[in-house]
Structures are given as structure tokens and as C-alpha cells.
PDB file of C-alpha atoms in Angstrom:
ATOM      1  CA  MET A   1      19.267  13.266   0.855  1.00 58.00           C
ATOM      2  CA  ALA A   2      21.217  14.917   3.646  1.00 56.00           C
ATOM      3  CA  GLY A   3      19.806  14.087   7.082  1.00 74.00           C
ATOM      4  CA  SER A   4      17.627  11.262   5.660  1.00 91.00           C
ATOM      5  CA  GLN A   5      17.615   9.459   8.938  1.00 94.00           C
ATOM      6  CA  SER A   6      16.751  12.455  10.837  1.00 96.00           C
ATOM      7  CA  LEU A   7      13.825  13.062   8.433  1.00 96.00           C
ATOM      8  CA  ARG A   8      12.609   9.439   8.830  1.00 97.00           C
ATOM      9  CA  THR A   9      12.749   9.822  12.689  1.00 97.00           C
ATOM     10  CA  MET A  10      10.767  13.069  12.597  1.00 97.00           C
ATOM     11  CA  MET A  11       8.158  11.511  10.088  1.00 97.00           C
ATOM     12  CA  VAL A  12       7.623   8.644  12.393  1.00 97.00           C
ATOM     13  CA  ASP A  13       7.317  10.876  15.690  1.00 97.00           C
ATOM     14  CA  THR A  14       5.210  13.505  14.030  1.00 97.00           C
ATOM     15  CA  GLN A  15       3.122  11.564  11.661  1.00 97.00           C
ATOM     16  CA  VAL A  16       2.997   7.896  12.582  1.00 98.00           C
ATOM     17  CA  ARG A  17       3.242   7.619  16.355  1.00 97.00           C
ATOM     18  CA  PRO A  18       0.590  10.345  16.908  1.00 97.00           C
ATOM     19  CA  SER A  19      -1.881   8.491  14.680  1.00 96.00           C
ATOM     20  CA  ASP A  20      -1.712   5.562  17.461  1.00 96.00           C
ATOM     21  CA  VAL A  21       0.432   3.443  15.223  1.00 97.00           C
ATOM     22  CA  THR A  22       2.741   1.826  17.878  1.00 94.00           C
ATOM     23  CA  LYS A  23       3.559  -1.702  16.482  1.00 96.00           C
ATOM     24  CA  PHE A  24       7.263  -2.057  16.498  1.00 97.00           C
ATOM     25  CA  PRO A  25       7.614  -3.709  13.092  1.00 98.00           C
ATOM     26  CA  ILE A  26       5.815  -0.815  11.335  1.00 98.00           C
ATOM     27  CA  ILE A  27       8.020   1.766  13.206  1.00 98.00           C
ATOM     28  CA  ALA A  28      11.111  -0.113  12.627  1.00 98.00           C
ATOM     29  CA  ALA A  29      10.461  -0.580   8.860  1.00 98.00           C
ATOM     30  CA  MET A  30       9.578   3.177   8.344  1.00 98.00           C
ATOM     31  CA  LEU A  31      12.580   4.154  10.343  1.00 98.00           C
ATOM     32  CA  ASP A  32      14.815   1.987   8.159  1.00 97.00           C
ATOM     33  CA  VAL A  33      13.439   2.632   4.574  1.00 98.00           C
ATOM     34  CA  PRO A  34      14.671   5.674   2.883  1.00 97.00           C
ATOM     35  CA  ARG A  35      11.477   7.066   1.514  1.00 97.00           C
ATOM     36  CA  GLU A  36      13.155   9.346  -0.903  1.00 97.00           C
ATOM     37  CA  ASP A  37      14.628   6.444  -2.778  1.00 97.00           C
ATOM     38  CA  PHE A  38      11.211   5.279  -3.680  1.00 97.00           C
ATOM     39  CA  VAL A  39       9.681   8.495  -5.209  1.00 97.00           C
ATOM     40  CA  PRO A  40      10.059  10.339  -8.430  1.00 95.00           C
ATOM     41  CA  SER A  41      13.175  12.561  -8.655  1.00 94.00           C
ATOM     42  CA  ALA A  42      10.887  15.640  -8.915  1.00 94.00           C
ATOM     43  CA  VAL A  43       9.354  15.088  -5.396  1.00 95.00           C
ATOM     44  CA  GLN A  44      12.562  13.614  -3.467  1.00 95.00           C
ATOM     45  CA  ASP A  45      12.987  16.875  -1.651  1.00 95.00           C
ATOM     46  CA  VAL A  46       9.464  16.609  -0.317  1.00 96.00           C
ATOM     47  CA  ALA A  47       9.344  12.890   0.167  1.00 96.00           C
ATOM     48  CA  TYR A  48       8.635  13.244   3.863  1.00 97.00           C
ATOM     49  CA  MET A  49       5.948  15.791   3.887  1.00 95.00           C
ATOM     50  CA  ASP A  50       2.572  14.963   5.468  1.00 95.00           C
ATOM     51  CA  ALA A  51       0.701  14.810   2.227  1.00 95.00           C
ATOM     52  CA  PRO A  52       0.299  12.495  -0.728  1.00 95.00           C
ATOM     53  CA  LEU A  53       3.054  12.626  -3.238  1.00 96.00           C
ATOM     54  CA  ALA A  54       2.161  12.661  -6.920  1.00 95.00           C
ATOM     55  CA  LEU A  55       3.746   9.770  -8.937  1.00 94.00           C
ATOM     56  CA  GLY A  56       2.377  10.806 -12.490  1.00 90.00           C
ATOM     57  CA  ALA A  57      -0.287   9.323 -14.551  1.00 88.00           C
ATOM     58  CA  GLY A  58      -2.948  10.582 -12.145  1.00 91.00           C
ATOM     59  CA  ARG A  59      -1.442   8.401  -9.324  1.00 94.00           C
ATOM     60  CA  GLU A  60      -0.350   9.409  -5.861  1.00 95.00           C
ATOM     61  CA  MET A  61       1.699   7.852  -3.050  1.00 96.00           C
ATOM     62  CA  PRO A  62      -0.405   7.924   0.313  1.00 96.00           C
ATOM     63  CA  GLU A  63       1.312  10.090   3.107  1.00 96.00           C
ATOM     64  CA  ALA A  64       3.125   7.962   5.846  1.00 97.00           C
ATOM     65  CA  ARG A  65       0.238   8.008   8.434  1.00 97.00           C
ATOM     66  CA  THR A  66      -2.252   6.541   5.891  1.00 98.00           C
ATOM     67  CA  LEU A  67       0.061   3.643   4.916  1.00 98.00           C
ATOM     68  CA  ALA A  68       1.171   3.137   8.615  1.00 98.00           C
ATOM     69  CA  LYS A  69      -2.517   2.962   9.888  1.00 98.00           C
ATOM     70  CA  MET A  70      -3.374   0.582   6.920  1.00 98.00           C
ATOM     71  CA  LEU A  71      -0.556  -1.689   7.864  1.00 98.00           C
ATOM     72  CA  ASP A  72      -1.571  -1.423  11.563  1.00 98.00           C
ATOM     73  CA  ALA A  73      -5.168  -2.468  10.721  1.00 98.00           C
ATOM     74  CA  LEU A  74      -3.738  -5.415   8.603  1.00 98.00           C
ATOM     75  CA  ASP A  75      -1.961  -6.885  11.564  1.00 97.00           C
ATOM     76  CA  ILE A  76       1.045  -8.026   9.350  1.00 98.00           C
ATOM     77  CA  GLN A  77       2.696 -10.984  10.648  1.00 98.00           C
ATOM     78  CA  ALA A  78       6.334 -12.155   9.823  1.00 98.00           C
ATOM     79  CA  THR A  79       4.961 -15.316   8.065  1.00 98.00           C
ATOM     80  CA  ASP A  80       2.528 -13.398   5.738  1.00 98.00           C
ATOM     81  CA  GLN A  81       2.698 -13.422   2.013  1.00 98.00           C
ATOM     82  CA  VAL A  82       1.619 -10.013   0.789  1.00 98.00           C
ATOM     83  CA  LEU A  83       0.036  -8.691  -2.508  1.00 98.00           C
ATOM     84  CA  ILE A  84       0.298  -4.989  -3.231  1.00 98.00           C
ATOM     85  CA  ILE A  85      -1.982  -3.537  -5.834  1.00 98.00           C
ATOM     86  CA  GLY A  86      -0.564  -0.198  -7.467  1.00 97.00           C
ATOM     87  CA  GLY A  87       2.677   0.013  -5.536  1.00 96.00           C
ATOM     88  CA  GLY A  88       4.092   2.845  -7.655  1.00 97.00           C
ATOM     89  CA  TYR A  89       7.879   3.229  -7.096  1.00 98.00           C
ATOM     90  CA  GLY A  90       7.858   0.333  -4.436  1.00 98.00           C
ATOM     91  CA  TYR A  91       7.932   2.157  -1.060  1.00 98.00           C
ATOM     92  CA  SER A  92       5.150   0.114   0.463  1.00 98.00           C
ATOM     93  CA  ALA A  93       6.709  -2.980  -0.845  1.00 98.00           C
ATOM     94  CA  ALA A  94      10.141  -2.043   0.825  1.00 98.00           C
ATOM     95  CA  VAL A  95       8.394  -1.350   4.031  1.00 98.00           C
ATOM     96  CA  LEU A  96       6.247  -4.694   3.811  1.00 98.00           C
ATOM     97  CA  ALA A  97       9.423  -6.633   2.899  1.00 98.00           C
ATOM     98  CA  HIS A  98      10.862  -5.742   6.356  1.00 98.00           C
ATOM     99  CA  MET A  99       7.773  -7.050   7.905  1.00 98.00           C
ATOM    100  CA  ALA A 100       6.261  -9.984   6.058  1.00 98.00           C
ATOM    101  CA  ASP A 101       7.821 -13.323   4.659  1.00 98.00           C
ATOM    102  CA  SER A 102       7.244 -12.190   1.095  1.00 98.00           C
ATOM    103  CA  VAL A 103       5.799  -9.386  -1.164  1.00 98.00           C
ATOM    104  CA  VAL A 104       4.436  -9.361  -4.646  1.00 98.00           C
ATOM    105  CA  MET A 105       3.739  -5.951  -6.176  1.00 98.00           C
ATOM    106  CA  VAL A 106       1.649  -5.418  -9.273  1.00 98.00           C
ATOM    107  CA  GLU A 107       1.832  -2.294 -11.207  1.00 98.00           C
ATOM    108  CA  ASP A 108       0.416  -1.387 -14.719  1.00 97.00           C
ATOM    109  CA  ASP A 109       2.898   1.500 -15.492  1.00 95.00           C
ATOM    110  CA  ALA A 110       5.898   0.097 -17.056  1.00 96.00           C
ATOM    111  CA  ASP A 111       7.994   3.049 -15.828  1.00 95.00           C
ATOM    112  CA  MET A 112       7.129   2.706 -12.428  1.00 96.00           C
ATOM    113  CA  VAL A 113       7.695  -1.025 -12.511  1.00 97.00           C
ATOM    114  CA  GLY A 114      11.236  -0.373 -13.787  1.00 97.00           C
ATOM    115  CA  GLU A 115      11.777   2.389 -11.091  1.00 97.00           C
ATOM    116  CA  ALA A 116      10.582   0.059  -8.326  1.00 98.00           C
ATOM    117  CA  GLU A 117      12.467  -2.905  -9.400  1.00 98.00           C
ATOM    118  CA  ALA A 118      15.680  -0.752  -9.360  1.00 98.00           C
ATOM    119  CA  ALA A 119      15.011   0.959  -6.073  1.00 98.00           C
ATOM    120  CA  LEU A 120      14.317  -2.376  -4.395  1.00 98.00           C
ATOM    121  CA  ALA A 121      17.612  -3.907  -5.782  1.00 98.00           C
ATOM    122  CA  ARG A 122      19.522  -0.875  -4.631  1.00 97.00           C
ATOM    123  CA  ALA A 123      18.086  -1.493  -1.123  1.00 97.00           C
ATOM    124  CA  ASP A 124      19.177  -5.189  -1.198  1.00 97.00           C
ATOM    125  CA  ILE A 125      15.613  -6.318  -0.695  1.00 98.00           C
ATOM    126  CA  LEU A 126      15.373  -9.875  -1.916  1.00 97.00           C
ATOM    127  CA  ASN A 127      11.925 -10.962  -0.718  1.00 98.00           C
ATOM    128  CA  ALA A 128       9.838  -8.470  -2.843  1.00 98.00           C
ATOM    129  CA  ALA A 129       8.976  -8.987  -6.571  1.00 98.00           C
ATOM    130  CA  VAL A 130       7.464  -6.489  -8.832  1.00 98.00           C
ATOM    131  CA  LEU A 131       5.102  -7.692 -11.740  1.00 98.00           C
ATOM    132  CA  GLU A 132       3.807  -5.524 -14.621  1.00 98.00           C
ATOM    133  CA  GLY A 133      -0.035  -6.365 -15.172  1.00 97.00           C
ATOM    134  CA  VAL A 134      -3.471  -5.354 -14.864  1.00 98.00           C
ATOM    135  CA  LEU A 135      -4.220  -4.066 -11.505  1.00 98.00           C
ATOM    136  CA  ALA A 136      -7.634  -5.361 -11.007  1.00 97.00           C
ATOM    137  CA  GLU A 137      -6.440  -8.973 -12.059  1.00 98.00           C
ATOM    138  CA  GLY A 138      -3.937  -9.213  -9.237  1.00 98.00           C
ATOM    139  CA  ALA A 139      -1.302 -12.021  -9.223  1.00 98.00           C
ATOM    140  CA  PRO A 140      -3.431 -15.116  -9.625  1.00 97.00           C
ATOM    141  CA  LYS A 141      -0.426 -17.318 -10.269  1.00 97.00           C
ATOM    142  CA  ALA A 142       1.250 -16.325  -6.886  1.00 97.00           C
ATOM    143  CA  ALA A 143      -1.938 -16.620  -4.829  1.00 97.00           C
ATOM    144  CA  PRO A 144      -3.313 -17.203  -2.240  1.00 98.00           C
ATOM    145  CA  PHE A 145      -2.141 -14.410  -0.228  1.00 98.00           C
ATOM    146  CA  ASP A 146      -2.505 -13.764   3.470  1.00 98.00           C
ATOM    147  CA  VAL A 147      -2.654 -10.062   2.853  1.00 98.00           C
ATOM    148  CA  ILE A 148      -3.759  -7.616   0.068  1.00 98.00           C
ATOM    149  CA  LEU A 149      -2.868  -4.030   0.140  1.00 98.00           C
ATOM    150  CA  VAL A 150      -4.586  -1.887  -2.584  1.00 98.00           C
ATOM    151  CA  GLU A 151      -2.571   1.336  -2.724  1.00 97.00           C
ATOM    152  CA  GLY A 152      -5.263   3.661  -4.282  1.00 96.00           C
ATOM    153  CA  GLY A 153      -8.789   4.451  -4.492  1.00 97.00           C
ATOM    154  CA  VAL A 154     -11.622   2.080  -5.103  1.00 98.00           C
ATOM    155  CA  GLU A 155     -15.211   2.499  -6.049  1.00 97.00           C
ATOM    156  CA  ALA A 156     -15.884  -1.162  -6.719  1.00 96.00           C
ATOM    157  CA  MET A 157     -13.724  -4.110  -5.734  1.00 97.00           C
ATOM    158  CA  PRO A 158     -13.096  -6.910  -8.320  1.00 96.00           C
ATOM    159  CA  GLY A 159     -14.048 -10.396  -6.979  1.00 95.00           C
ATOM    160  CA  ALA A 160     -11.133 -11.586  -8.890  1.00 95.00           C
ATOM    161  CA  LEU A 161      -8.823  -9.962  -6.515  1.00 97.00           C
ATOM    162  CA  THR A 162     -10.492 -10.747  -3.213  1.00 97.00           C
ATOM    163  CA  ASP A 163     -10.707 -14.385  -4.494  1.00 97.00           C
ATOM    164  CA  GLN A 164      -6.809 -14.458  -4.190  1.00 98.00           C
ATOM    165  CA  LEU A 165      -7.044 -14.132  -0.401  1.00 98.00           C
ATOM    166  CA  ARG A 166      -6.189 -17.119   1.649  1.00 98.00           C
ATOM    167  CA  GLU A 167      -9.103 -18.163   3.950  1.00 97.00           C
ATOM    168  CA  GLY A 168      -8.596 -15.837   7.111  1.00 97.00           C
ATOM    169  CA  GLY A 169      -6.699 -13.274   5.110  1.00 98.00           C
ATOM    170  CA  ARG A 170      -6.998  -9.542   5.163  1.00 98.00           C
ATOM    171  CA  ILE A 171      -7.369  -6.785   2.495  1.00 98.00           C
ATOM    172  CA  ALA A 172      -7.257  -2.996   2.906  1.00 98.00           C
ATOM    173  CA  ALA A 173      -8.431  -0.455   0.294  1.00 98.00           C
ATOM    174  CA  ILE A 174      -9.477   3.101   0.342  1.00 98.00           C
ATOM    175  CA  PHE A 175     -13.251   3.212  -0.909  1.00 98.00           C
ATOM    176  CA  GLN A 176     -14.077   6.331  -2.676  1.00 97.00           C
ATOM    177  CA  THR A 177     -17.484   7.913  -3.046  1.00 95.00           C
ATOM    178  CA  GLY A 178     -16.697  11.177  -5.066  1.00 92.00           C
ATOM    179  CA  ALA A 179     -14.177  13.206  -3.175  1.00 91.00           C
ATOM    180  CA  LEU A 180     -14.732  11.250  -0.039  1.00 95.00           C
ATOM    181  CA  GLY A 181     -12.895   8.019   0.846  1.00 97.00           C
ATOM    182  CA  GLU A 182     -12.595   5.541   3.734  1.00 98.00           C
ATOM    183  CA  VAL A 183     -10.157   2.794   4.388  1.00 98.00           C
ATOM    184  CA  ARG A 184     -11.952  -0.354   4.932  1.00 98.00           C
ATOM    185  CA  ILE A 185     -10.546  -3.814   6.166  1.00 98.00           C
ATOM    186  CA  GLY A 186     -11.941  -6.992   4.644  1.00 98.00           C
ATOM    187  CA  HIS A 187     -11.559 -10.507   6.117  1.00 98.00           C
ATOM    188  CA  ARG A 188     -11.912 -13.640   4.138  1.00 98.00           C
ATOM    189  CA  ILE A 189     -14.295 -15.824   5.950  1.00 97.00           C
ATOM    190  CA  ASP A 190     -15.969 -18.858   4.451  1.00 96.00           C
ATOM    191  CA  GLY A 191     -15.068 -17.883   0.814  1.00 93.00           C
ATOM    192  CA  ASN A 192     -16.697 -14.249   1.294  1.00 95.00           C
ATOM    193  CA  THR A 193     -15.106 -11.124   2.104  1.00 97.00           C
ATOM    194  CA  ALA A 194     -16.552  -9.113   5.187  1.00 97.00           C
ATOM    195  CA  TRP A 195     -15.723  -5.480   5.264  1.00 98.00           C
ATOM    196  CA  ARG A 196     -15.402  -2.944   8.000  1.00 98.00           C
ATOM    197  CA  PHE A 197     -14.705   0.736   8.333  1.00 98.00           C
ATOM    198  CA  ASP A 198     -11.397   1.573   9.834  1.00 98.00           C
ATOM    199  CA  PHE A 199     -10.596   5.448   9.189  1.00 98.00           C
ATOM    200  CA  ASN A 200     -11.218   8.123   6.629  1.00 97.00           C
ATOM    201  CA  ALA A 201      -8.739   8.808   4.017  1.00 97.00           C
ATOM    202  CA  ALA A 202      -8.768   9.544   0.221  1.00 96.00           C
ATOM    203  CA  ALA A 203      -6.910   8.720  -3.037  1.00 96.00           C
ATOM    204  CA  PRO A 204      -7.410   8.791  -6.857  1.00 96.00           C
ATOM    205  CA  VAL A 205      -9.310   5.724  -8.195  1.00 97.00           C
ATOM    206  CA  LEU A 206      -7.046   3.070  -9.616  1.00 97.00           C
ATOM    207  CA  PRO A 207      -7.371   1.830 -13.132  1.00 95.00           C
ATOM    208  CA  GLY A 208      -9.914  -0.989 -13.201  1.00 95.00           C
ATOM    209  CA  PHE A 209     -11.513  -0.174  -9.863  1.00 97.00           C
ATOM    210  CA  GLY A 210     -14.025   2.418 -11.023  1.00 94.00           C
ATOM    211  CA  ALA A 211     -17.776   1.750 -10.470  1.00 88.00           C
ATOM    212  CA  THR A 212     -19.718   0.618 -13.585  1.00 74.00           C
ATOM    213  CA  ARG A 213     -21.912   3.591 -14.676  1.00 62.00           C
ATOM    214  CA  SER A 214     -25.216   3.143 -16.074  1.00 53.00           C
ATOM    215  CA  PHE A 215     -26.802   5.778 -18.666  1.00 53.00           C
ATOM    216  CA  THR A 216     -30.292   6.416 -19.132  1.00 54.00           C
ATOM    217  CA  LEU A 217     -31.880   8.702 -21.818  1.00 53.00           C
TER     218      LEU A 217
END
């Protein structure tokens, strides 16, 4: 994409920094990763717009400000092992690969898995792996993780996922109540996850993360 670097700079200067995200590793990673390489070809021309991007199959890629604020709240460290749930075409994996020690991304859409693997390989990113699997099950064989990023909406958080956090680990997710959503950050303390509100955002609920509905006659 012509002018990709200038578009990345504009994205950071108009979307990320004004959202009070100033940590250097986040800024540097978002300036470095060509966002248009990690989206479907149909939306490459609008990859830097300040809005979620449709990935297909009812899925969305969050706008840059939402991802940046989630990473800021997670306080990513260079030694962290990170799990991404529902990473789509791999943009968040590429960004986090610049910031953390290692990244494992789980995606249940085979086409997205293939596209993400190819994009990460083209970017010469060697510390991020993409697994095809059930999103709500995470990556238990690679656990425990210091950080988990759930890149989509959640109505109910599976315990099998939070159990993959190391003691003291952090998890971020967008909890949806109808059309309203909020990002919450969880901390693993004494085998339990304590959640706190961070900011408002919304996203389609990921497969396997819907609330159990009860029916009455």
C-alpha cells in the first residue's frame, strides 16, 4: 500500500496517542507492523480507518485504539508469554511479537489460520505461532501464560481459559451485555481471576463465549 508508513504514523498520532496510550513498546510496534498485511484483501484500502474491520464469518478486527488500550492495560513485558484468542488474520500477534517473548494465537477459522501464518511468515516474525482449535479451550499444552488477550466479545468467560494463566498473570476481554460492551482486565490471584473495568468497547461475541440461555414455558 502506497504511503503505508505515513498511514501508520497518522494512525498512531490520531487514534492511539490521543487515547492516552504512551508506552513506547506499543507505539513502536504499531508504527512498525503494516496493518494492511494482516486484513482481508477486500478491506486493505481501509485498514487504517478508526473503526472495526470486518473479517468475515461475523468476526471483526478491533480498531487500533481499542487494541492499544487493551495492551496498555495488560502492561506487556518483554519476558511475557502471551496467548491470543481469536486473532483473525494475525495483526495483534504481530504487534505482540514485537513486545513479548513469545505469542501463541488460537483461531478456529481454518482460512484465517492460513492467512495469519502466511502474513507472519512474510513479516519474518519467528516468535509467534498460530494454532487451529476451539477458541474457548485456549492452548492448554502451551500453558501457563503470563498474558491472555481475548480479541472479541465475551458473555461468559470459560474457566478452562482463565486456568491457563500463570499466578499473577493478566487477561483482557470485551464483555458484552447486548449491544453494550466493556473491556475488563483480570488478574490471577490465588488461583482465582479478579476482574476490573477498564474502558468501554464492543465486539461480536466469539464462538463458545456466549452466555448459557435458560428457557421457560
